């Protein structure tokens, strides 16, 4: 009886405490965010008016910078998406018994644990037109200095390169863990049957790590749509608004132009976009399997 | 059961810590918020005539270094008011200051003393205490001119001009005279560019704010009206040819098109280009008086440094107009824990030797009638020709409402102009958005 009460209390505690914390720090702010998104609050005044769906209508019909930002987010999303097959292949190579694979695993994962701001500063120096390492290397081949961060047509790709370098390692480690969970005897049998490394990759590895691929795809959608620290530190969204992302634009809307209501609506739209795209991706993945 | 007890206690502790962190400040009585480390009991025992108070003071990075390292403002004020502790806090730039103040304002946690830019006065006017009755306001040359609907919400610490800082030896090398018209200015820069040795003008436009001497101040000088923003707020299409904003930006575009800012002005930050100017790799730089202390410390031969006013006029026959901006407005929130102590501090500051020493060290002009700062380098530049001044006005409520509605940001516009954006399209787009915003805000007649 005593044990039962103890168990019961333990369960209640484990449920109640996280629930309280979740309500305080997630549920309440989300409800407040939704509430603000229907107002014209300027962030300074004590008063705010309920304006219905006006903020949402403005986002979709009268905010060219929102679309420009989303287009930039699209670049991050697409480049990272295209990199996924390569990441899986690298993970597959690392999973095979090659000399020093543990060392390469560590090196691959390192960028992920380095602080994003530090990475941004480091790449700012690498990309610099004033003696930056990359342009120095190009100059050896008589290639003129490239304006990696100040050319509006190039800046988003330069920034995507930084995020790719940062997050690739984490994806590879996730894929590696999944590949290692594939039973060795299947691969052994395939090898005996004469399957090449590439055939093993396509026919055995890929179908068996579908769940992890789905997770990485979700992380990609979330990461690409919420990318903030790298463009914020390296370009501040510039030149002009050329490298502004959805999150940067939301912050600018709230804190520079005092539209907290509109910014709240943008944050809500971002949340819905992530859910929607992830759902579509999941459908596509499921459909492929069937 | 013992294990469960420990778990229960630990859980309660964690929760109470979290909840205390969230709500403690709100539950504290207002009078207690300002007390220092001394415990309540100690205070009760000593029965001090005045309750100990801490006033937080939010200033820029450079200012922070001065008030903490060079000449401690806390120590200076402690001699006058021992019961008050001044606690300086720092921000990097005006953008960060604006963001921090908005966040702290929404939490009703504004610093007790804050140093604002002119354009922030209208934004925060409702949250700031009226300083009309302070001696500091009465003796200030500009305070009443920046009052918001009659309420003095901030007292400017200094009045600054915008200058072009230049290296005399580079000008001598290319036989350049100090330019007195806009075309002469561009020609001087082009001459340095053609020499191929130096970057003619340093800009550092990777930081959007760095183009402000051109993109923010020139329209006002062109208009010969410091309150141009307010005038624009009353117009439907202020970006049309013939209007001061358009004409000023046309001139700026001509300067940007001359490619006199080095190979990659958008790829270099202000701090990077500043170092190049110190190292004599750059011929000229546009900046306010705040730029001089750094130059004095880091340039080997200070005598090689000269200044002149940005010549915006078209011909030598026109009067020479220059902008003046009262800056660094000392303000205090009206719901602060001790508004009267904050006002007393502001009163002390503007009449103290500390104020005089600070302005002298930072080479800034005084805003107080009785305080005269001798600035020989600037006096030389100001004495070259008869001058007409335009006093920078940060913009009234109508202007701020329109600017916020359309995301009007002159510094970003400068970056876009440098990046090669179509100038005419930029102006016509702004006209369209401006007109629509005026209509939606009910400002059109």
XYZ file of C-alpha atoms in Angstrom:
735
model
C 0.000 0.000 0.000
C 2.870 2.280 0.968
C 4.693 1.418 -2.246
C 1.558 2.111 -4.230
C 1.129 5.566 -2.683
C 4.789 6.330 -3.257
C 4.516 5.292 -6.900
C 1.368 7.318 -7.342
C 2.923 10.424 -5.816
C 5.996 9.990 -7.983
C 3.889 9.787 -11.134
C 1.868 12.821 -10.111
C 5.042 14.781 -9.432
C 6.577 13.827 -12.748
C 3.406 14.908 -14.490
C 2.572 18.022 -12.531
C 5.975 19.737 -12.524
C 6.625 19.488 -16.263
C 3.008 20.438 -16.924
C 3.357 23.589 -14.826
C 6.652 24.492 -16.485
C 5.243 23.754 -19.934
C 2.167 25.863 -19.250
C 4.279 28.739 -17.935
C 6.946 28.835 -20.585
C 5.290 27.360 -23.684
C 1.501 27.286 -23.535
C 0.934 30.710 -21.987
C 3.403 32.556 -24.305
C 1.859 30.800 -27.322
C -1.658 31.820 -26.320
C -0.423 35.369 -25.661
C 1.305 35.379 -29.063
C -1.920 34.349 -30.779
C -3.832 36.969 -28.847
C -1.367 39.716 -29.803
C -1.455 38.695 -33.444
C -5.044 39.962 -33.639
C -4.147 43.389 -32.246
C -2.328 46.517 -33.389
C -0.101 46.742 -30.285
C 2.982 48.894 -30.909
C 5.034 47.523 -28.039
C 5.126 50.842 -26.220
C 1.572 51.859 -25.563
C -0.569 50.448 -22.754
C -3.480 50.242 -25.160
C -4.112 47.904 -28.052
C -7.092 47.434 -30.352
C -8.495 44.181 -31.639
C -8.189 44.357 -35.432
C -9.298 40.873 -36.448
C -7.389 39.261 -39.291
C -5.863 42.499 -40.605
C -2.299 41.510 -39.645
C -2.610 38.161 -41.405
C -4.092 39.804 -44.490
C -1.243 42.320 -44.519
C 1.356 39.537 -44.379
C -0.044 37.804 -47.430
C -1.110 40.802 -49.507
C 0.984 43.823 -48.575
C 4.383 42.739 -47.311
C 6.901 42.335 -50.144
C 9.738 42.071 -47.622
C 8.066 39.015 -46.084
C 8.175 37.274 -49.434
C 11.753 38.390 -50.047
C 12.711 36.959 -46.650
C 10.860 33.716 -47.328
C 12.656 33.433 -50.670
C 15.956 33.719 -48.798
C 14.806 31.057 -46.335
C 14.007 28.938 -49.391
C 17.670 29.047 -50.408
C 18.734 27.652 -47.032
C 16.032 24.977 -47.263
C 16.888 23.878 -50.810
C 20.660 23.768 -50.369
C 20.363 21.807 -47.129
C 17.843 19.464 -48.752
C 20.194 18.799 -51.663
C 22.996 18.068 -49.218
C 21.088 15.286 -47.425
C 21.959 12.438 -49.884
C 25.612 13.449 -49.612
C 25.384 13.486 -45.807
C 23.902 9.976 -45.834
C 26.653 8.785 -48.143
C 29.377 10.243 -45.904
C 27.714 8.581 -42.909
C 27.655 5.307 -44.814
C 31.373 5.616 -45.585
C 32.153 6.435 -41.962
C 30.152 3.394 -40.814
C 32.356 1.021 -42.790
C 35.530 -0.186 -41.188
C 37.930 2.445 -42.456
C 41.066 3.493 -40.613
C 40.485 6.467 -38.297
C 36.701 6.547 -38.755
C 36.250 7.524 -35.079
C 38.503 10.512 -35.611
C 36.522 11.604 -38.682
C 33.258 11.175 -36.759
C 34.531 13.563 -34.082
C 35.810 16.079 -36.618
C 32.501 15.966 -38.489
C 30.504 16.640 -35.358
C 32.714 19.425 -33.970
C 31.197 22.400 -35.894
C 27.799 21.634 -34.378
C 28.999 22.146 -30.832
C 30.799 25.405 -31.578
C 28.848 28.552 -30.713
C 26.952 29.993 -33.698
C 28.174 33.540 -33.089
C 31.801 32.372 -32.987
C 31.283 30.497 -36.253
C 29.758 33.596 -37.830
C 32.727 35.742 -36.837
C 35.135 33.126 -38.091
C 33.419 32.930 -41.492
C 33.200 36.739 -41.679
C 36.990 36.714 -41.618
C 37.227 33.872 -44.132
C 34.843 35.645 -46.534
C 36.341 39.121 -46.083
C 37.424 41.031 -49.172
C 40.191 42.609 -47.077
C 42.686 39.769 -46.933
C 40.119 37.059 -46.189
C 41.439 33.498 -46.515
C 39.107 32.418 -49.331
C 39.918 35.426 -51.505
C 43.630 34.961 -50.753
C 43.418 31.406 -52.075
C 41.540 32.623 -55.165
C 44.196 35.265 -55.783
C 46.793 32.472 -56.111
C 44.834 31.378 -59.212
C 44.535 35.000 -60.409
C 40.817 35.065 -59.618
C 39.704 38.552 -58.498
C 38.305 38.981 -54.983
C 34.692 37.842 -54.671
C 32.265 39.956 -52.629
C 30.879 37.024 -50.678
C 28.862 39.085 -48.213
C 28.188 42.331 -50.057
C 26.929 41.107 -53.421
C 23.126 40.853 -53.087
C 23.059 37.974 -55.592
C 25.638 35.927 -53.729
C 25.237 36.750 -50.061
C 22.522 34.174 -49.278
C 24.555 31.341 -50.782
C 27.600 32.421 -48.772
C 25.532 32.375 -45.588
C 23.973 29.029 -46.490
C 27.512 27.669 -46.851
C 28.120 28.601 -43.215
C 24.961 26.911 -41.929
C 25.708 23.859 -44.076
C 29.177 23.589 -42.544
C 27.667 23.958 -39.095
C 24.781 21.484 -39.295
C 26.063 18.847 -41.736
C 28.026 17.128 -38.991
C 25.023 16.704 -36.745
C 22.985 15.210 -39.612
C 25.839 12.845 -40.486
C 26.025 11.605 -36.896
C 22.259 10.996 -36.854
C 22.479 9.071 -40.126
C 25.510 7.185 -38.854
C 23.614 6.015 -35.776
C 20.744 4.872 -37.991
C 23.057 3.065 -40.419
C 24.797 1.290 -37.566
C 21.429 -0.023 -36.441
C 20.912 -1.753 -39.810
C 21.611 -5.476 -39.174
C 25.083 -6.375 -40.418
C 24.003 -9.725 -41.811
C 21.820 -8.064 -44.469
C 24.798 -6.063 -45.742
C 27.029 -9.147 -45.481
C 24.553 -11.194 -47.526
C 24.348 -8.450 -50.135
C 28.130 -8.309 -50.325
C 28.301 -12.096 -50.830
C 25.676 -11.759 -53.563
C 28.014 -9.278 -55.272
C 26.232 -5.956 -54.497
C 28.481 -2.926 -54.913
C 28.873 -0.281 -52.212
C 26.564 2.068 -54.116
C 23.943 -0.670 -54.598
C 24.058 -1.446 -50.862
C 23.572 2.267 -50.174
C 20.561 2.593 -52.476
C 18.846 -0.752 -51.889
C 19.534 -1.464 -48.223
C 20.688 1.580 -46.291
C 18.245 4.211 -47.573
C 15.033 2.209 -47.003
C 16.175 1.166 -43.528
C 16.888 4.666 -42.209
C 13.674 6.296 -43.377
C 12.659 7.390 -39.873
C 15.902 9.271 -39.292
C 15.653 10.855 -42.750
C 12.221 12.124 -41.739
C 13.640 13.609 -38.549
C 16.462 15.313 -40.448
C 13.971 16.655 -42.985
C 11.918 18.125 -40.161
C 15.037 19.657 -38.608
C 15.870 21.094 -42.017
C 12.468 22.768 -42.392
C 12.589 24.143 -38.873
C 16.215 25.275 -39.168
C 15.821 26.839 -42.613
C 12.723 28.815 -41.664
C 14.084 29.946 -38.323
C 17.655 30.743 -39.358
C 18.744 33.812 -37.419
C 22.168 33.971 -35.781
C 24.358 33.538 -38.872
C 22.765 36.297 -41.045
C 22.256 38.515 -37.985
C 25.931 38.496 -37.036
C 27.462 38.340 -40.510
C 25.326 40.814 -42.470
C 22.538 42.097 -40.230
C 20.204 41.170 -43.094
C 22.056 43.443 -45.523
C 23.098 44.852 -47.846
C 19.728 46.590 -47.670
C 17.389 43.648 -47.070
C 19.195 41.249 -49.413
C 19.967 38.613 -46.766
C 17.047 39.224 -44.457
C 15.310 36.065 -43.286
C 11.806 35.578 -41.940
C 12.982 35.695 -38.324
C 15.189 38.743 -38.891
C 12.306 40.510 -40.605
C 9.952 39.606 -37.749
C 12.367 41.110 -35.234
C 12.788 44.233 -37.358
C 8.994 44.556 -37.659
C 8.612 44.380 -33.895
C 11.587 46.265 -32.549
C 12.495 48.757 -35.260
C 9.068 49.584 -36.615
C 6.960 49.006 -33.496
C 4.479 46.528 -35.014
C 4.359 43.925 -32.281
C 0.893 42.795 -33.394
C 2.052 42.218 -36.954
C 5.259 40.528 -35.766
C 3.193 38.189 -33.574
C 1.105 37.276 -36.618
C 4.322 36.605 -38.554
C 5.587 34.324 -35.779
C 2.286 32.444 -35.882
C 2.502 32.098 -39.650
C 6.053 30.760 -39.271
C 4.834 28.149 -36.796
C 2.062 27.065 -39.159
C 4.454 26.977 -42.112
C 6.805 24.609 -40.282
C 3.936 22.311 -39.342
C 2.524 22.397 -42.873
C 5.758 21.725 -44.739
C 6.720 18.966 -42.321
C 3.338 17.342 -42.844
C 3.682 17.498 -46.634
C 7.183 16.021 -46.373
C 5.872 13.218 -44.195
C 3.114 12.496 -46.699
C 5.637 12.381 -49.528
C 7.932 10.042 -47.608
C 5.035 7.740 -46.709
C 3.761 7.766 -50.288
C 7.153 6.781 -51.614
C 7.298 3.760 -49.340
C 3.875 2.555 -50.418
C 9.826 7.010 1.376
C 13.017 8.897 2.248
C 13.896 9.047 -1.430
C 10.463 10.372 -2.211
C 10.780 13.017 0.491
C 14.069 14.248 -0.951
C 12.532 14.308 -4.409
C 9.547 16.242 -3.135
C 11.687 18.828 -1.364
C 13.983 19.174 -4.382
C 11.028 19.621 -6.706
C 9.454 22.262 -4.514
C 12.793 24.055 -4.282
C 13.301 24.054 -8.066
C 9.765 25.239 -8.676
C 9.920 27.953 -6.054
C 13.253 29.168 -7.450
C 11.809 29.360 -10.933
C 8.655 31.082 -9.798
C 10.608 33.486 -7.611
C 12.762 34.346 -10.616
C 9.664 35.071 -12.659
C 7.644 37.053 -10.233
C 9.866 38.340 -7.454
C 10.509 41.732 -9.029
C 6.822 42.329 -9.591
C 5.892 41.474 -6.025
C 8.494 43.721 -4.444
C 7.088 46.998 -3.229
C 8.223 49.837 -5.457
C 10.032 51.603 -2.639
C 12.220 48.555 -1.970
C 13.346 48.018 -5.541
C 16.093 50.533 -5.424
C 17.761 49.419 -2.192
C 21.373 48.248 -2.307
C 23.031 45.214 -0.752
C 22.615 46.472 2.804
C 19.964 44.502 4.568
C 16.705 45.975 5.747
C 17.633 45.347 9.374
C 20.897 47.286 9.058
C 19.003 50.189 7.591
C 16.457 50.154 10.350
C 19.207 50.164 12.955
C 21.157 53.081 11.447
C 18.017 55.159 10.746
C 19.764 56.969 7.886
C 18.082 60.231 7.002
C 17.822 59.209 3.340
C 17.145 55.731 2.115
C 19.965 54.151 0.152
C 19.186 54.006 -3.547
C 20.762 52.575 -6.646
C 20.198 54.320 -9.950
C 20.938 52.278 -13.058
C 22.391 54.284 -15.931
C 22.320 52.923 -19.499
C 24.965 54.390 -21.815
C 26.906 53.512 -24.965
C 30.026 51.336 -24.901
C 32.504 54.230 -25.208
C 30.635 56.334 -22.680
C 30.568 53.333 -20.344
C 34.356 53.035 -20.505
C 34.636 56.686 -19.542
C 32.164 56.598 -16.642
C 33.602 53.390 -15.197
C 37.333 53.336 -16.018
C 38.470 56.847 -16.827
C 36.487 58.912 -14.352
C 34.088 56.971 -12.144
C 30.717 58.692 -12.176
C 29.594 56.572 -9.213
C 32.454 57.919 -7.088
C 31.923 61.483 -8.269
C 28.239 61.430 -7.373
C 28.814 59.607 -4.087
C 30.655 62.732 -2.871
C 27.481 64.759 -3.412
C 24.866 62.170 -2.556
C 26.422 59.344 -0.500
C 23.118 57.518 -0.255
C 22.915 57.066 -4.035
C 24.857 54.444 -5.954
C 25.144 54.957 -9.697
C 25.277 51.663 -11.547
C 26.353 52.105 -15.201
C 25.188 49.583 -17.813
C 26.228 49.526 -21.463
C 24.819 48.991 -24.963
C 26.690 48.739 -28.250
C 24.855 51.166 -30.526
C 21.614 53.065 -31.033
C 19.918 50.052 -32.673
C 20.616 47.864 -29.663
C 19.638 50.686 -27.309
C 16.262 51.050 -29.009
C 15.586 47.305 -28.818
C 16.620 47.008 -25.187
C 14.532 50.003 -24.173
C 11.465 48.609 -25.930
C 11.832 45.249 -24.205
C 12.465 46.839 -20.814
C 9.647 49.312 -21.351
C 7.138 46.525 -21.969
C 8.270 44.963 -18.667
C 8.143 48.391 -16.967
C 11.828 48.016 -16.158
C 13.397 51.004 -17.902
C 16.766 52.071 -16.500
C 16.620 54.934 -14.007
C 18.856 57.101 -16.174
C 19.069 56.573 -19.914
C 20.813 58.448 -22.659
C 18.534 58.669 -25.703
C 18.881 59.643 -29.356
C 16.600 62.481 -30.537
C 14.328 60.176 -32.554
C 13.575 58.126 -29.418
C 12.048 61.038 -27.543
C 8.679 60.870 -29.297
C 8.595 57.066 -29.100
C 9.135 56.866 -25.347
C 7.544 60.194 -24.371
C 4.602 58.522 -22.588
C 6.933 56.511 -20.362
C 9.321 59.322 -19.452
C 9.127 61.775 -16.573
C 8.651 65.475 -17.290
C 11.881 67.351 -16.596
C 10.526 70.858 -17.227
C 11.008 71.882 -13.612
C 14.665 70.823 -13.348
C 17.445 73.405 -13.354
C 19.222 71.296 -15.962
C 16.339 71.873 -18.394
C 16.128 75.583 -17.644
C 19.811 76.150 -18.311
C 19.983 73.984 -21.422
C 20.044 75.668 -24.813
C 18.149 72.897 -26.593
C 15.960 71.074 -24.062
C 12.791 73.085 -24.716
C 13.275 72.860 -28.491
C 13.066 69.060 -28.229
C 10.071 69.010 -25.872
C 7.295 66.629 -26.914
C 3.993 68.523 -26.772
C 5.482 70.868 -24.207
C 6.899 68.079 -22.014
C 10.676 68.054 -21.677
C 11.362 64.329 -21.622
C 15.109 64.450 -22.153
C 17.934 66.921 -21.625
C 20.623 66.875 -24.323
C 24.150 66.466 -23.082
C 25.998 67.661 -26.173
C 25.527 69.413 -29.477
C 27.452 68.030 -32.406
C 28.172 68.865 -35.998
C 28.903 66.316 -38.657
C 32.341 66.645 -40.217
C 34.548 65.151 -42.865
C 37.767 64.057 -41.162
C 40.679 64.056 -43.600
C 44.407 63.379 -43.750
C 46.175 66.649 -44.534
C 49.203 64.893 -46.028
C 47.053 63.048 -48.578
C 45.375 66.319 -49.580
C 48.839 67.894 -49.946
C 50.089 64.953 -52.000
C 47.303 65.513 -54.549
C 47.262 69.329 -54.266
C 43.686 69.300 -53.060
C 41.908 72.309 -51.585
C 39.247 71.869 -48.934
C 36.040 71.358 -50.938
C 33.266 73.898 -50.467
C 30.648 72.527 -52.882
C 29.241 69.047 -53.478
C 30.960 68.663 -56.852
C 34.289 69.787 -55.416
C 33.878 67.143 -52.731
C 33.256 64.394 -55.288
C 36.140 65.653 -57.453
C 38.534 65.576 -54.508
C 37.535 61.966 -53.820
C 37.908 61.017 -57.489
C 41.385 62.598 -57.600
C 42.481 60.447 -54.655
C 40.905 57.408 -56.302
C 42.770 58.052 -59.560
C 46.024 58.204 -57.601
C 45.463 54.523 -56.768
C 47.218 54.678 -53.388
C 44.438 55.325 -50.908
C 40.751 54.619 -50.387
C 39.307 58.114 -51.011
C 36.448 57.974 -48.488
C 35.963 55.442 -45.724
C 32.387 54.320 -45.122
C 32.109 50.878 -43.473
C 28.602 50.352 -44.842
C 28.497 46.722 -43.736
C 27.059 48.437 -40.661
C 23.876 50.013 -42.007
C 24.125 52.992 -39.617
C 27.503 54.098 -40.977
C 26.029 55.974 -43.956
C 24.011 58.307 -41.691
C 26.080 61.484 -42.355
C 24.909 61.227 -45.958
C 21.588 59.395 -45.968
C 20.150 60.755 -42.744
C 21.549 64.273 -42.481
C 21.921 65.478 -46.059
C 18.188 65.751 -46.837
C 17.795 68.114 -43.869
C 20.695 70.291 -44.981
C 19.443 70.255 -48.572
C 16.012 71.329 -47.303
C 17.616 73.972 -45.045
C 15.119 72.652 -42.533
C 15.990 70.560 -39.489
C 12.361 69.514 -39.190
C 12.201 68.071 -42.698
C 10.781 64.770 -41.412
C 7.777 66.643 -40.019
C 7.326 68.522 -43.292
C 7.442 65.232 -45.199
C 4.810 63.768 -42.901
C 2.440 66.452 -44.183
C 3.058 65.578 -47.851
C 1.745 62.762 -50.012
C 4.767 62.396 -52.293
C 7.907 63.782 -50.681
C 10.191 61.603 -52.813
C 9.364 63.383 -56.080
C 11.910 65.321 -58.167
C 12.306 68.852 -56.870
C 11.624 67.849 -53.266
C 14.605 68.187 -50.884
C 14.729 64.487 -50.071
C 14.885 63.510 -53.739
C 17.464 66.172 -54.571
C 19.688 65.221 -51.641
C 19.495 61.539 -52.529
C 20.289 62.359 -56.169
C 23.506 63.975 -54.936
C 24.288 61.013 -52.704
C 23.695 58.648 -55.604
C 26.190 60.641 -57.660
C 28.749 60.212 -54.884
C 28.059 56.471 -54.562
C 28.224 56.043 -58.342
C 31.701 57.636 -58.352
C 32.910 54.446 -56.561
C 35.118 56.366 -54.160
C 34.605 54.121 -51.117
C 37.113 51.399 -52.034
C 36.473 48.049 -53.671
C 33.901 46.746 -51.259
C 32.297 49.393 -49.012
C 29.415 47.040 -48.145
C 31.807 44.292 -47.087
C 33.719 46.352 -44.515
C 32.401 47.332 -41.125
C 32.858 50.798 -39.661
C 35.414 49.523 -37.156
C 37.481 47.959 -39.940
C 37.534 51.094 -42.095
C 38.198 53.266 -39.046
C 41.411 51.341 -38.412
C 42.417 51.891 -42.044
C 41.838 55.623 -41.602
C 44.028 55.596 -38.504
C 46.694 53.795 -40.550
C 46.480 56.425 -43.328
C 45.067 54.048 -45.913
C 41.928 56.196 -46.218
C 41.776 59.854 -47.200
C 38.484 61.025 -45.670
C 35.724 59.837 -43.357
C 32.363 61.373 -42.540
C 31.378 61.204 -38.870
C 30.218 63.234 -35.922
C 32.329 64.711 -33.165
C 32.230 61.391 -31.335
C 34.822 60.163 -33.855
C 37.622 62.476 -32.699
C 38.669 60.930 -29.337
C 39.478 57.616 -31.060
C 41.498 59.449 -33.728
C 43.427 61.389 -31.103
C 44.392 58.151 -29.359
C 45.212 55.987 -32.364
C 46.610 58.250 -35.084
C 50.404 58.574 -34.865
C 50.554 62.175 -36.028
C 47.456 64.017 -34.824
C 48.610 67.151 -36.649
C 47.945 65.314 -39.904
C 44.260 65.206 -39.039
C 41.976 67.932 -40.370
C 38.238 68.471 -40.490
C 35.811 70.313 -42.726
C 32.049 70.502 -42.898
C 30.289 68.375 -45.495
C 29.625 70.798 -48.363
C 26.108 70.004 -49.530
C 25.576 73.213 -51.523
C 25.783 73.273 -55.331
C 27.678 76.538 -55.842
C 29.929 78.791 -53.800
C 27.358 81.590 -54.106
C 24.807 79.746 -52.000
C 24.890 80.054 -48.206
C 26.745 77.214 -46.474
C 24.333 75.148 -44.393
C 25.469 72.668 -41.766
C 23.555 70.336 -39.478
C 23.662 70.507 -35.709
C 22.257 67.778 -33.594
C 21.632 67.949 -29.894
C 22.407 64.449 -28.726
C 22.548 62.114 -25.727
C 19.287 63.100 -24.038
C 19.289 62.306 -20.325
C 15.904 60.912 -19.376
C 14.259 59.012 -16.539
C 11.069 56.895 -16.526
C 8.007 58.376 -14.866
C 7.277 55.097 -13.068
C 10.839 54.622 -11.803
C 11.423 53.651 -8.171
C 12.861 57.041 -7.342
C 12.094 59.688 -9.940
C 13.131 62.550 -7.670
C 16.581 61.033 -7.041
C 17.005 60.532 -10.778
C 16.060 64.163 -11.430
C 18.471 65.285 -8.723
C 21.229 63.303 -10.411
C 20.454 64.905 -13.792
C 20.485 68.338 -12.188
C 23.851 67.623 -10.593
C 25.328 66.186 -13.780
C 24.715 69.243 -15.948
C 26.156 71.643 -13.403
C 29.133 69.585 -12.271
C 32.817 69.672 -13.119
C 32.315 66.085 -14.203
C 30.181 67.281 -17.142
C 32.810 69.828 -18.183
C 35.614 67.242 -17.923
C 33.669 64.662 -19.903
C 32.879 67.032 -22.767
C 36.469 68.260 -22.854
C 37.812 64.720 -22.958
C 35.352 63.610 -25.641
C 35.721 66.841 -27.687
C 31.982 67.504 -27.593
C 30.133 70.802 -27.659
C 28.217 71.908 -24.579
C 24.446 72.409 -24.447
C 24.567 74.403 -21.234
C 24.799 78.179 -21.576
C 27.387 78.593 -18.851
C 29.686 75.747 -19.949
C 32.102 76.572 -22.759
C 34.294 73.867 -24.297
C 37.294 74.939 -26.354
C 37.600 72.792 -29.487
C 40.326 74.354 -31.663
C 40.190 71.726 -34.439
C 36.480 72.275 -34.990
C 36.682 76.025 -34.513
C 39.008 76.144 -37.497
C 36.483 74.287 -39.667
C 33.552 76.373 -38.430
C 35.434 79.603 -38.997
C 36.234 78.969 -42.673
C 32.997 80.433 -43.953
C 29.841 82.073 -42.664
C 27.457 79.322 -41.628
C 23.737 78.751 -41.416
C 22.676 75.932 -39.100
C 19.819 73.465 -39.301
C 18.923 71.856 -35.980
C 18.154 68.165 -36.401
C 14.658 67.176 -35.337
C 14.080 63.456 -34.839
C 10.541 63.598 -36.239
C 7.058 64.082 -34.789
C 4.407 61.451 -34.137
C 2.937 61.624 -37.651
C 6.357 61.050 -39.177
C 7.105 58.133 -36.866
C 3.721 56.561 -37.585
C 4.269 56.756 -41.343
C 7.892 55.608 -41.089
C 6.847 52.595 -39.003
C 3.963 51.773 -41.312
C 6.153 51.550 -44.421
C 9.415 50.467 -42.791
C 11.137 53.715 -43.769
C 14.834 53.288 -43.020
C 17.193 55.800 -44.620
C 20.307 53.857 -43.594
C 19.123 50.683 -45.313
C 18.263 52.824 -48.329
C 21.898 53.931 -48.369
C 23.051 50.303 -48.473
C 20.640 49.580 -51.318
C 21.897 52.592 -53.268
C 25.468 51.347 -52.851
C 24.393 47.877 -53.964
C 23.097 49.337 -57.231
C 19.336 49.484 -56.642
C 17.406 51.431 -59.306
C 17.272 54.963 -57.847
C 14.151 56.235 -59.648
C 12.225 53.069 -58.819
C 13.250 53.358 -55.180
C 11.921 56.925 -55.027
C 8.645 56.159 -56.815
C 8.067 53.062 -54.634
C 8.544 55.202 -51.547
C 6.129 57.814 -52.874
C 3.498 55.140 -53.395
C 3.960 53.558 -49.966
C 4.141 56.951 -48.237
C 0.893 58.102 -49.806
C -0.890 54.848 -48.925
C 0.363 55.012 -45.345
C -0.871 58.590 -44.959
C -4.261 57.532 -46.229
C -4.513 54.498 -43.976
C -3.407 56.551 -40.959
C -5.994 59.195 -41.757
C -3.407 61.919 -42.362
C -4.472 62.782 -45.928
C -6.795 65.694 -46.323
